[in-house]
């Protein structure tokens, strides 16, 4: 019987028909819709009330929940005095750079009083990601979690937890962040460090705050995040490092953590007493409530093995067993020492992709292009600055200059004189990168220079820290892709010896990778996503100083391998 004759079938057989359809197509992609209102709201932490930029008045912002295969639509309306753009960190945005969000890279920001609808599909990804503002330093308060559940009926490849909790690590400044940054820039120096670290927006009870000030300034608010657990049950913690400038150690007193996922990619599980998480990264851990029922501190504090001062205070939350009164004093975890490089290297070396038939690690083995980028600090002259110079940062001695219109628009519409595609594949002058500190000739060249890459080209990129002024650790983020971290080491990368030690079987797959202080990291990826994709240090300070570049990935041969056209409501410049 033809489809157009079925209208007269009885409702019973119709409903049975639909039931049959539902049974044969259980996986129905849904559209998840969110409204994000960018609003300024007064918030107080550490007895310091101040106006901050929020989403829907929340700090941290709302969690986006979706399933693998869903379409997500987030309409962002900007009621704040700042231009705004939001990045969905870790979503690959296949052919759809228009939804990626970094200001002046894939879009112009959303002006005050205007809206833009980010529309994207979640394809082949599940796990914990996050979203944050991608303009100025506004991600200090504008951030939240993205939780992508596996497709219906697909279990986790680890024991099913009883419950799960998002743990977002952040930073808090008592004063207005944009004011502090502008003051630092005027002097040509780093802005002052944050006043506290936070767990889900709260610094915890180790930060003193006088009762008298508390009564005068604002209604009492708990400055501590607490989660309740039941003895014997296992919990999944989705840990996100939303701090602007600090890699963090994270631990729970007397409880082990089993790492099962990083950057929304499953790992071979391993157990540790603490994790290390760099800005921009996510880590899922299982925690079993297997200790004497009580109250236990959850704590985060920075890993700093370089000479640069950071906010070194410990943020705490509380893991509380059901039925234990709040009067019981929690015990503190033993976190690694702030400069424990050995713990950091040992922890990082344990991260391996799951690499099963269902979740393979498809590491590119034949490499089309070998890139070598040096990471350096520099000094350029600045007559109005405090020392007559301003600090800057560079890749291959080039300090990135942010354009006035989006690079993706310039690429898509062939607008000339916005960027050049001559970013060098290696540094202009080789030197002993991690030898004695280099303090002379610290000038860098400025430019909006991109690297052009053919569609589907396989790339190996070695990121090499240098001792220009000082060695530092970095956290590198590549938009539009995941990549495999195939190797890492301390000192100078040796192209003759080091590749022999690469892990090409089950290396960790990430979207953000640490480069060790005075060392190097090698990553591999396949450029199978056309568009303009930002690569930058996820330390906000370094990004502001120009530690950025971008890849222009050309279209492939077919429409399915080419950029989608821009949406009608893409913000104008």
Coordinates of C-alpha atoms in Angstrom, one line a residue:
X1 CA 0.0 0.0 0.0
X2 CA 1.5 3.4 -1.0
X3 CA 2.3 5.9 1.8
X4 CA -0.4 8.3 0.6
X5 CA -3.1 5.7 1.2
X6 CA -2.2 5.1 4.9
X7 CA -4.2 8.1 6.3
X8 CA -7.3 6.0 6.7
X9 CA -5.7 3.3 8.7
X10 CA -7.1 3.0 12.2
X11 CA -5.4 5.0 14.9
X12 CA -4.4 1.7 16.7
X13 CA -2.5 0.4 13.7
X14 CA -1.0 3.9 13.2
X15 CA 0.3 4.0 16.8
X16 CA 1.6 0.4 16.4
X17 CA 3.3 1.6 13.2
X18 CA 5.0 4.5 15.1
X19 CA 6.0 2.1 17.9
X20 CA 7.6 -0.1 15.3
X21 CA 9.4 3.0 13.9
X22 CA 10.6 4.0 17.3
X23 CA 11.8 0.5 18.0
X24 CA 13.8 0.4 14.8
X25 CA 15.1 4.0 15.1
X26 CA 15.8 4.4 18.8
X27 CA 18.6 6.9 18.2
X28 CA 16.8 10.2 17.5
X29 CA 19.0 13.2 17.3
X30 CA 17.5 16.0 19.4
X31 CA 17.8 19.8 19.2
X32 CA 18.9 21.2 22.5
X33 CA 18.1 24.9 22.8
X34 CA 19.6 27.4 25.3
X35 CA 19.2 31.1 25.9
X36 CA 22.3 32.8 27.2
X37 CA 21.7 36.3 28.5
X38 CA 25.0 38.1 29.1
X39 CA 24.3 40.2 32.2
X40 CA 26.3 42.2 34.7
X41 CA 25.5 41.1 38.2
X42 CA 26.8 42.0 41.7
X43 CA 28.6 39.0 43.2
X44 CA 30.7 38.8 46.4
X45 CA 33.6 36.6 47.2
X46 CA 36.2 37.1 50.0
X47 CA 34.0 39.9 51.3
X48 CA 34.6 41.8 48.1
X49 CA 31.4 42.6 46.3
X50 CA 31.8 43.7 42.6
X51 CA 29.9 43.7 39.4
X52 CA 30.9 40.8 37.1
X53 CA 29.8 39.7 33.7
X54 CA 27.6 36.5 33.9
X55 CA 25.4 34.3 31.8
X56 CA 21.8 34.3 33.1
X57 CA 23.1 35.9 36.3
X58 CA 25.0 32.6 37.2
X59 CA 28.6 32.3 38.3
X60 CA 29.8 29.8 37.0
X61 CA 27.3 29.8 34.1
X62 CA 24.7 27.2 33.2
X63 CA 25.8 23.7 32.1
X64 CA 24.9 22.6 28.6
X65 CA 23.7 19.0 28.5
X66 CA 23.5 17.1 25.2
X67 CA 24.0 13.7 23.7
X68 CA 26.4 12.6 21.0
X69 CA 24.6 13.2 17.7
X70 CA 22.5 16.2 19.0
X71 CA 22.2 19.6 17.5
X72 CA 22.8 22.4 20.0
X73 CA 21.4 25.9 19.5
X74 CA 22.6 28.6 21.9
X75 CA 21.1 32.1 21.4
X76 CA 23.4 34.6 23.1
X77 CA 22.0 38.1 23.8
X78 CA 24.5 40.7 25.1
X79 CA 23.2 43.1 27.8
X80 CA 26.7 43.9 29.1
X81 CA 28.8 46.9 28.2
X82 CA 31.5 44.7 26.7
X83 CA 31.5 43.1 23.2
X84 CA 31.1 39.4 23.8
X85 CA 31.9 36.1 22.0
X86 CA 31.6 32.6 23.4
X87 CA 33.7 29.6 22.5
X88 CA 32.5 26.0 22.8
X89 CA 35.9 24.6 23.9
X90 CA 36.7 21.2 22.4
X91 CA 33.8 20.9 20.0
X92 CA 35.3 20.3 16.6
X93 CA 32.7 22.4 14.7
X94 CA 33.3 20.4 11.4
X95 CA 33.1 22.8 8.4
X96 CA 31.4 25.2 10.8
X97 CA 33.9 27.7 12.1
X98 CA 31.1 30.3 12.3
X99 CA 30.1 28.6 15.6
X100 CA 33.6 28.4 17.1
X101 CA 33.5 31.8 18.8
X102 CA 37.0 33.3 19.2
X103 CA 36.6 37.0 18.6
X104 CA 38.2 38.4 15.4
X105 CA 39.2 34.8 14.4
X106 CA 36.0 33.2 13.3
X107 CA 33.5 36.0 14.1
X108 CA 33.3 39.6 15.1
X109 CA 32.0 39.9 18.7
X110 CA 28.3 40.4 19.6
X111 CA 27.8 44.1 20.4
X112 CA 25.8 45.4 23.3
X113 CA 22.1 45.0 22.7
X114 CA 22.6 42.4 20.0
X115 CA 22.2 38.6 19.7
X116 CA 23.8 35.7 17.8
X117 CA 22.6 32.1 17.7
X118 CA 25.4 29.5 17.8
X119 CA 24.2 26.4 16.0
X120 CA 26.4 23.3 16.0
X121 CA 26.2 19.5 15.8
X122 CA 27.9 17.2 18.2
X123 CA 29.3 14.4 16.0
X124 CA 31.6 11.6 17.2
X125 CA 32.2 13.3 20.6
X126 CA 31.1 12.5 24.1
X127 CA 32.4 13.5 27.6
X128 CA 33.2 16.7 29.4
X129 CA 34.0 19.9 27.5
X130 CA 33.3 23.5 28.5
X131 CA 32.4 26.9 27.2
X132 CA 33.9 30.3 27.9
X133 CA 34.1 33.9 26.7
X134 CA 36.8 34.3 24.1
X135 CA 37.4 38.0 24.2
X136 CA 39.5 40.3 26.5
X137 CA 39.8 38.6 30.0
X138 CA 36.0 38.1 30.3
X139 CA 36.4 34.3 30.7
X140 CA 37.4 35.2 34.3
X141 CA 33.7 34.9 35.1
X142 CA 32.0 33.8 31.9
X143 CA 32.3 30.1 31.7
X144 CA 30.5 26.8 32.3
X145 CA 30.5 23.1 31.7
X146 CA 29.4 21.1 28.6
X147 CA 28.3 17.5 29.4
X148 CA 27.9 15.3 26.4
X149 CA 26.3 11.9 27.2
X150 CA 27.0 8.9 25.0
X151 CA 24.4 7.9 22.5
X152 CA 21.3 6.2 24.1
X153 CA 22.1 2.6 25.1
X154 CA 25.9 3.1 24.8
X155 CA 27.5 2.6 28.3
X156 CA 30.7 4.3 29.6
X157 CA 33.8 2.1 29.1
X158 CA 34.2 2.1 32.9
X159 CA 32.0 1.2 35.9
X160 CA 28.8 3.1 35.8
X161 CA 29.0 5.8 38.6
X162 CA 26.2 6.2 41.1
X163 CA 26.1 10.0 40.5
X164 CA 28.2 12.7 38.9
X165 CA 29.3 16.2 39.7
X166 CA 30.9 19.0 37.7
X167 CA 33.9 20.6 39.4
X168 CA 35.0 23.8 37.7
X169 CA 38.3 25.3 38.9
X170 CA 38.7 29.0 38.4
X171 CA 40.3 32.3 39.6
X172 CA 38.9 35.3 41.4
X173 CA 40.1 38.9 41.5
X174 CA 38.8 41.2 44.2
X175 CA 39.0 44.1 41.8
X176 CA 37.6 44.5 38.3
X177 CA 39.6 42.2 36.0
X178 CA 39.5 44.5 32.9
X179 CA 40.7 47.5 35.0
X180 CA 43.6 45.4 36.4
X181 CA 44.6 44.2 32.9
X182 CA 44.5 47.7 31.4
X183 CA 46.7 49.0 34.2
X184 CA 49.2 46.2 33.6
X185 CA 49.2 47.0 29.8
X186 CA 49.8 50.7 30.5
X187 CA 52.9 49.8 32.5
X188 CA 54.0 47.1 30.0
X189 CA 54.0 44.6 32.8
X190 CA 51.8 41.5 33.8
X191 CA 48.6 42.5 35.7
X192 CA 48.5 41.5 39.3
X193 CA 47.8 37.8 40.1
X194 CA 44.3 36.7 41.2
X195 CA 43.3 36.9 44.9
X196 CA 41.9 33.3 45.1
X197 CA 41.3 30.1 43.2
X198 CA 37.8 28.8 43.2
X199 CA 35.9 25.5 43.0
X200 CA 32.5 26.0 41.3
X201 CA 33.0 29.7 41.8
X202 CA 33.7 29.5 45.6
X203 CA 37.2 29.8 47.2
X204 CA 36.4 27.7 50.3
X205 CA 36.9 28.2 54.0
X206 CA 40.8 28.6 54.0
X207 CA 40.3 32.3 52.9
X208 CA 39.6 34.5 55.9
X209 CA 36.7 36.9 55.6
X210 CA 35.8 38.9 58.7
X211 CA 32.3 38.6 60.2
X212 CA 31.9 42.3 60.6
X213 CA 32.6 43.1 57.0
X214 CA 30.4 40.2 56.0
X215 CA 27.4 41.7 57.9
X216 CA 27.9 45.1 56.5
X217 CA 28.4 44.3 52.9
X218 CA 26.2 41.5 51.7
X219 CA 23.9 38.8 53.0
X220 CA 25.9 35.8 54.1
X221 CA 26.6 33.4 51.3
X222 CA 28.4 30.1 51.6
X223 CA 31.8 30.6 50.1
X224 CA 32.3 26.8 50.0
X225 CA 31.1 24.2 47.6
X226 CA 30.1 20.9 49.2
X227 CA 29.1 17.6 47.7
X228 CA 27.4 14.8 49.7
X229 CA 28.4 11.1 49.1
X230 CA 27.1 7.8 50.4
X231 CA 29.5 5.2 51.8
X232 CA 30.5 2.5 49.2
X233 CA 29.1 4.4 46.2
X234 CA 31.3 5.6 43.2
X235 CA 31.0 9.1 41.8
X236 CA 32.1 10.6 38.6
X237 CA 33.7 14.1 38.9
X238 CA 34.0 16.1 35.7
X239 CA 36.9 18.4 36.5
X240 CA 37.5 21.5 34.3
X241 CA 40.3 24.0 34.6
X242 CA 38.8 27.4 33.8
X243 CA 41.6 29.3 35.6
X244 CA 43.1 32.0 33.4
X245 CA 46.8 31.5 34.0
X246 CA 47.5 28.5 36.3
X247 CA 47.9 24.8 35.9
X248 CA 46.5 23.2 39.0
X249 CA 47.0 20.1 41.2
X250 CA 43.7 18.7 42.4
X251 CA 43.1 16.1 45.1
X252 CA 40.6 14.9 47.7
X253 CA 41.9 14.1 51.2
X254 CA 42.5 10.3 51.7
X255 CA 40.6 9.4 48.5
X256 CA 42.2 8.0 45.3
X257 CA 41.1 9.3 41.9
X258 CA 40.8 7.1 38.9
X259 CA 41.4 9.0 35.7
X260 CA 39.0 7.7 32.9
X261 CA 38.8 10.6 30.4
X262 CA 40.7 13.8 29.3
X263 CA 39.4 16.5 27.0
X264 CA 36.3 14.3 26.2
X265 CA 38.4 11.3 25.1
X266 CA 38.4 8.1 27.1
X267 CA 41.7 7.0 28.6
X268 CA 43.2 3.7 30.0
X269 CA 42.1 4.1 33.6
X270 CA 44.8 4.6 36.2
X271 CA 44.6 5.5 39.9
X272 CA 46.4 8.5 41.4
X273 CA 46.3 10.5 44.6
X274 CA 46.3 13.8 42.7
X275 CA 45.8 15.1 39.1
X276 CA 47.4 17.9 37.2
X277 CA 45.2 19.9 34.9
X278 CA 46.3 22.8 32.7
X279 CA 44.1 25.8 31.8
X280 CA 41.6 24.7 29.2
X281 CA 41.8 21.0 30.0
X282 CA 39.1 18.7 31.4
X283 CA 39.7 15.4 33.3
X284 CA 37.0 12.9 34.4
X285 CA 37.8 10.9 37.5
X286 CA 36.0 8.2 39.5
X287 CA 36.0 8.6 43.3
X288 CA 34.8 5.8 45.6
X289 CA 33.4 6.9 48.9
X290 CA 35.4 4.1 50.7
X291 CA 36.9 6.0 53.7
X292 CA 35.7 6.4 57.3
X293 CA 32.5 8.5 57.0
X294 CA 33.5 12.1 57.7
X295 CA 34.2 15.4 56.0
X296 CA 37.2 15.7 53.6
X297 CA 38.6 18.7 51.8
X298 CA 38.7 18.7 48.0
X299 CA 41.6 21.0 47.1
X300 CA 43.2 22.7 44.2
X301 CA 46.4 24.8 44.0
X302 CA 48.9 25.9 41.3
X303 CA 51.7 23.9 39.9
X304 CA 54.5 26.5 39.4
X305 CA 58.0 25.2 38.5
X306 CA 59.1 28.5 36.8
X307 CA 60.2 31.8 38.3
X308 CA 57.0 33.6 37.5
X309 CA 54.9 34.6 40.5
X310 CA 51.3 33.3 40.6
X311 CA 48.5 33.2 43.1
X312 CA 49.6 30.2 45.1
X313 CA 46.6 30.0 47.5
X314 CA 44.6 26.7 47.9
X315 CA 41.0 26.6 46.9
X316 CA 38.9 24.0 48.8
X317 CA 35.5 22.4 48.7
X318 CA 34.1 19.6 50.9
X319 CA 33.3 16.0 50.3
X320 CA 30.8 15.1 53.0
X321 CA 29.5 11.6 53.8
X322 CA 25.8 11.4 54.4
X323 CA 24.7 11.9 58.0
X324 CA 27.9 13.6 59.1
X325 CA 27.3 16.9 60.9
X326 CA 28.8 20.1 59.6
X327 CA 30.7 20.5 62.9
X328 CA 33.2 17.8 62.0
X329 CA 36.5 19.5 60.9
X330 CA 37.6 18.2 57.4
X331 CA 41.1 16.9 56.8
X332 CA 43.3 18.4 54.1
X333 CA 44.7 16.3 51.2
X334 CA 48.5 16.0 50.6
X335 CA 48.9 17.9 47.4
X336 CA 52.2 17.7 45.5
X337 CA 54.6 20.6 46.3
X338 CA 53.9 23.6 44.0
X339 CA 57.2 23.0 42.2
X340 CA 57.0 19.2 42.0
X341 CA 58.1 18.8 38.4
X342 CA 58.7 15.1 38.8
X343 CA 55.1 14.5 39.9
X344 CA 53.9 16.5 36.9
X345 CA 56.0 14.6 34.4
X346 CA 55.2 11.2 35.9
X347 CA 51.4 12.0 35.9
X348 CA 51.4 13.2 32.3
X349 CA 53.3 10.1 31.2
X350 CA 50.5 7.9 32.5
X351 CA 47.9 9.4 30.2
X352 CA 47.1 7.0 27.4
X353 CA 44.2 6.8 24.9
X354 CA 41.8 3.8 25.5
X355 CA 42.5 2.7 21.9
X356 CA 39.9 -0.1 21.6
X357 CA 38.0 -1.1 18.4
X358 CA 35.1 1.1 19.6
X359 CA 37.4 4.0 20.6
X360 CA 40.5 3.8 18.3
X361 CA 43.5 6.1 18.5
X362 CA 43.9 6.9 14.8
X363 CA 47.4 8.5 15.1
X364 CA 48.7 9.8 11.8
X365 CA 51.8 7.6 11.0
X366 CA 52.9 9.1 7.6
X367 CA 53.5 12.9 8.1
X368 CA 53.1 15.4 5.2
X369 CA 54.4 18.4 7.1
X370 CA 56.8 18.8 10.0
X371 CA 56.4 22.1 11.9
X372 CA 58.7 23.4 14.6
X373 CA 57.5 26.4 16.7
X374 CA 59.5 28.1 19.4
X375 CA 57.6 29.7 22.3
X376 CA 59.3 32.8 23.7
X377 CA 58.8 35.9 25.7
X378 CA 60.1 39.2 24.3
X379 CA 60.4 42.9 24.9
X380 CA 59.4 45.6 22.5
X381 CA 60.0 49.3 23.0
X382 CA 57.1 51.2 24.5
X383 CA 58.0 54.9 25.3
X384 CA 54.9 55.3 27.6
X385 CA 55.6 52.1 29.6
X386 CA 57.3 51.9 33.0
X387 CA 60.7 50.6 31.8
X388 CA 60.4 52.0 28.2
X389 CA 59.6 48.4 27.1
X390 CA 56.6 46.2 27.2
X391 CA 56.6 42.4 27.7
X392 CA 55.4 40.4 24.7
X393 CA 55.2 36.8 23.6
X394 CA 55.8 35.1 20.3
X395 CA 55.8 31.9 18.2
X396 CA 58.8 31.6 15.9
X397 CA 59.6 35.2 17.0
X398 CA 56.2 36.5 15.6
X399 CA 53.9 38.3 18.0
X400 CA 50.3 37.8 16.7
X401 CA 48.3 41.0 16.0
X402 CA 44.6 40.6 16.3
X403 CA 42.8 41.8 13.1
X404 CA 39.8 44.2 13.0
X405 CA 37.6 41.7 11.2
X406 CA 37.2 38.0 11.6
X407 CA 39.9 35.9 9.8
X408 CA 37.3 33.3 8.7
X409 CA 35.3 36.0 7.0
X410 CA 38.4 37.4 5.3
X411 CA 39.3 33.9 4.1
X412 CA 35.8 32.9 3.0
X413 CA 35.0 36.2 1.2
X414 CA 38.6 36.6 -0.1
X415 CA 39.1 40.0 1.6
X416 CA 42.6 41.1 1.0
X417 CA 45.2 42.7 3.4
X418 CA 43.6 41.2 6.6
X419 CA 46.2 38.4 7.0
X420 CA 49.2 36.9 5.3
X421 CA 49.7 33.1 4.9
X422 CA 53.5 33.1 5.4
X423 CA 53.8 31.9 9.0
X424 CA 57.2 30.1 9.0
X425 CA 57.4 26.4 9.5
X426 CA 60.5 26.8 11.8
X427 CA 62.1 29.7 13.7
X428 CA 64.0 32.2 11.6
X429 CA 67.3 31.7 13.6
X430 CA 68.1 28.4 15.4
X431 CA 69.8 28.8 18.8
X432 CA 70.3 26.9 22.0
X433 CA 66.6 27.2 23.0
X434 CA 66.8 26.1 26.6
X435 CA 70.4 27.0 27.4
X436 CA 71.4 30.1 29.5
X437 CA 68.8 32.8 29.6
X438 CA 68.8 35.1 26.6
X439 CA 68.4 38.7 27.6
X440 CA 69.7 40.6 24.6
X441 CA 67.9 41.2 21.2
X442 CA 64.5 40.4 22.7
X443 CA 62.5 42.3 20.0
X444 CA 59.8 40.3 18.1
X445 CA 58.2 40.9 14.8
X446 CA 54.5 41.8 14.8
X447 CA 52.0 40.5 12.3
X448 CA 48.8 38.6 11.5
X449 CA 50.5 35.7 9.8
X450 CA 48.8 32.3 9.3
X451 CA 49.9 28.9 8.1
X452 CA 48.1 27.6 5.0
X453 CA 47.5 23.8 5.1
X454 CA 46.0 21.6 2.4
X455 CA 42.8 19.7 3.3
X456 CA 43.5 16.2 4.9
X457 CA 47.3 17.0 5.2
X458 CA 48.9 15.2 8.2
X459 CA 50.9 17.5 10.5
X460 CA 53.5 17.0 13.2
X461 CA 54.1 20.1 15.3
X462 CA 56.9 20.3 17.9
X463 CA 56.3 23.2 20.4
X464 CA 59.6 24.2 22.0
X465 CA 59.8 26.3 25.1
X466 CA 62.8 28.7 25.1
X467 CA 64.8 30.6 27.7
X468 CA 64.2 34.0 26.2
X469 CA 64.1 36.0 29.5
X470 CA 63.0 32.8 31.3
X471 CA 61.6 29.3 30.8
X472 CA 57.9 28.8 31.5
X473 CA 55.3 26.1 31.1
X474 CA 52.5 26.7 28.6
X475 CA 49.1 25.2 27.8
X476 CA 48.5 25.1 24.0
X477 CA 45.0 24.9 22.5
X478 CA 44.2 24.1 18.9
X479 CA 40.7 25.0 17.8
X480 CA 38.8 22.8 15.3
X481 CA 40.7 19.6 16.1
X482 CA 41.8 17.0 18.6
X483 CA 45.5 16.0 18.3
X484 CA 47.7 13.3 19.7
X485 CA 50.5 14.1 22.1
X486 CA 53.1 11.7 20.8
X487 CA 56.1 12.9 22.8
X488 CA 57.4 15.4 25.3
X489 CA 60.7 16.1 27.0
X490 CA 62.9 18.5 28.9
X491 CA 65.6 20.5 27.1
X492 CA 65.9 20.9 23.4
X493 CA 64.0 18.7 21.0
X494 CA 66.5 16.4 19.1
X495 CA 65.1 15.5 15.7
X496 CA 67.7 12.8 15.3
X497 CA 66.9 10.9 18.6
X498 CA 63.6 12.0 20.1
X499 CA 61.1 10.7 17.4
X500 CA 62.3 7.2 18.1
X501 CA 60.7 7.5 21.6
X502 CA 57.3 8.8 20.3
X503 CA 54.2 6.8 21.4
X504 CA 52.4 6.2 18.1
X505 CA 50.2 3.4 19.5
X506 CA 48.0 4.9 22.3
X507 CA 49.1 8.5 22.9
X508 CA 46.7 10.8 24.7
X509 CA 44.3 12.6 22.4
X510 CA 43.5 16.1 23.5
X511 CA 42.4 19.6 22.5
X512 CA 44.8 21.4 24.9
X513 CA 48.4 20.2 25.7
X514 CA 50.9 21.3 28.2
X515 CA 54.4 22.3 27.1
X516 CA 56.8 21.6 30.1
X517 CA 59.0 24.4 31.5
X518 CA 62.2 24.4 29.5
X519 CA 61.0 21.5 27.4
X520 CA 59.0 20.5 24.3
X521 CA 55.9 18.7 23.3
X522 CA 55.2 17.0 19.9
X523 CA 51.6 16.7 18.6
X524 CA 50.1 15.1 15.5
X525 CA 46.8 15.7 13.7
X526 CA 45.1 15.4 10.4
X527 CA 43.9 18.7 8.9
X528 CA 40.5 17.4 7.9
X529 CA 38.4 20.4 9.0
X530 CA 38.3 23.3 6.5
X531 CA 38.4 26.8 7.9
X532 CA 40.5 29.2 10.0
X533 CA 41.5 27.6 13.3
X534 CA 43.1 29.5 16.1
X535 CA 46.1 28.0 18.0
X536 CA 47.2 29.8 21.1
X537 CA 48.5 29.6 24.6
X538 CA 45.5 29.1 27.0
X539 CA 47.2 31.3 29.6
X540 CA 45.3 34.5 29.2
X541 CA 48.4 36.6 29.9
X542 CA 50.4 35.0 27.1
X543 CA 47.5 35.1 24.7
X544 CA 47.1 38.9 25.4
X545 CA 50.9 39.3 24.7
X546 CA 50.5 37.6 21.2
X547 CA 51.3 33.9 21.8
X548 CA 48.9 32.9 19.1
X549 CA 48.7 31.9 15.4
X550 CA 46.1 30.3 13.2
X551 CA 45.9 27.6 10.5
X552 CA 44.0 28.2 7.3
X553 CA 42.8 24.7 6.2
X554 CA 41.8 24.8 2.6
X555 CA 38.7 23.2 1.3
X556 CA 38.8 19.7 -0.1
X557 CA 37.6 18.6 -3.5
X558 CA 33.9 18.2 -2.7
X559 CA 31.2 20.3 -1.0
X560 CA 31.3 17.8 2.0
X561 CA 34.9 18.9 2.4
X562 CA 34.3 22.6 2.2
X563 CA 33.3 25.4 4.6
X564 CA 29.6 25.9 5.2
X565 CA 28.3 29.4 4.3
X566 CA 28.0 31.9 7.2
X567 CA 24.7 32.1 9.0
X568 CA 22.5 35.2 8.3
X569 CA 22.9 36.6 11.9
X570 CA 26.7 36.4 12.0
X571 CA 27.7 39.6 13.9
X572 CA 29.0 42.4 11.7
X573 CA 32.3 44.2 12.5

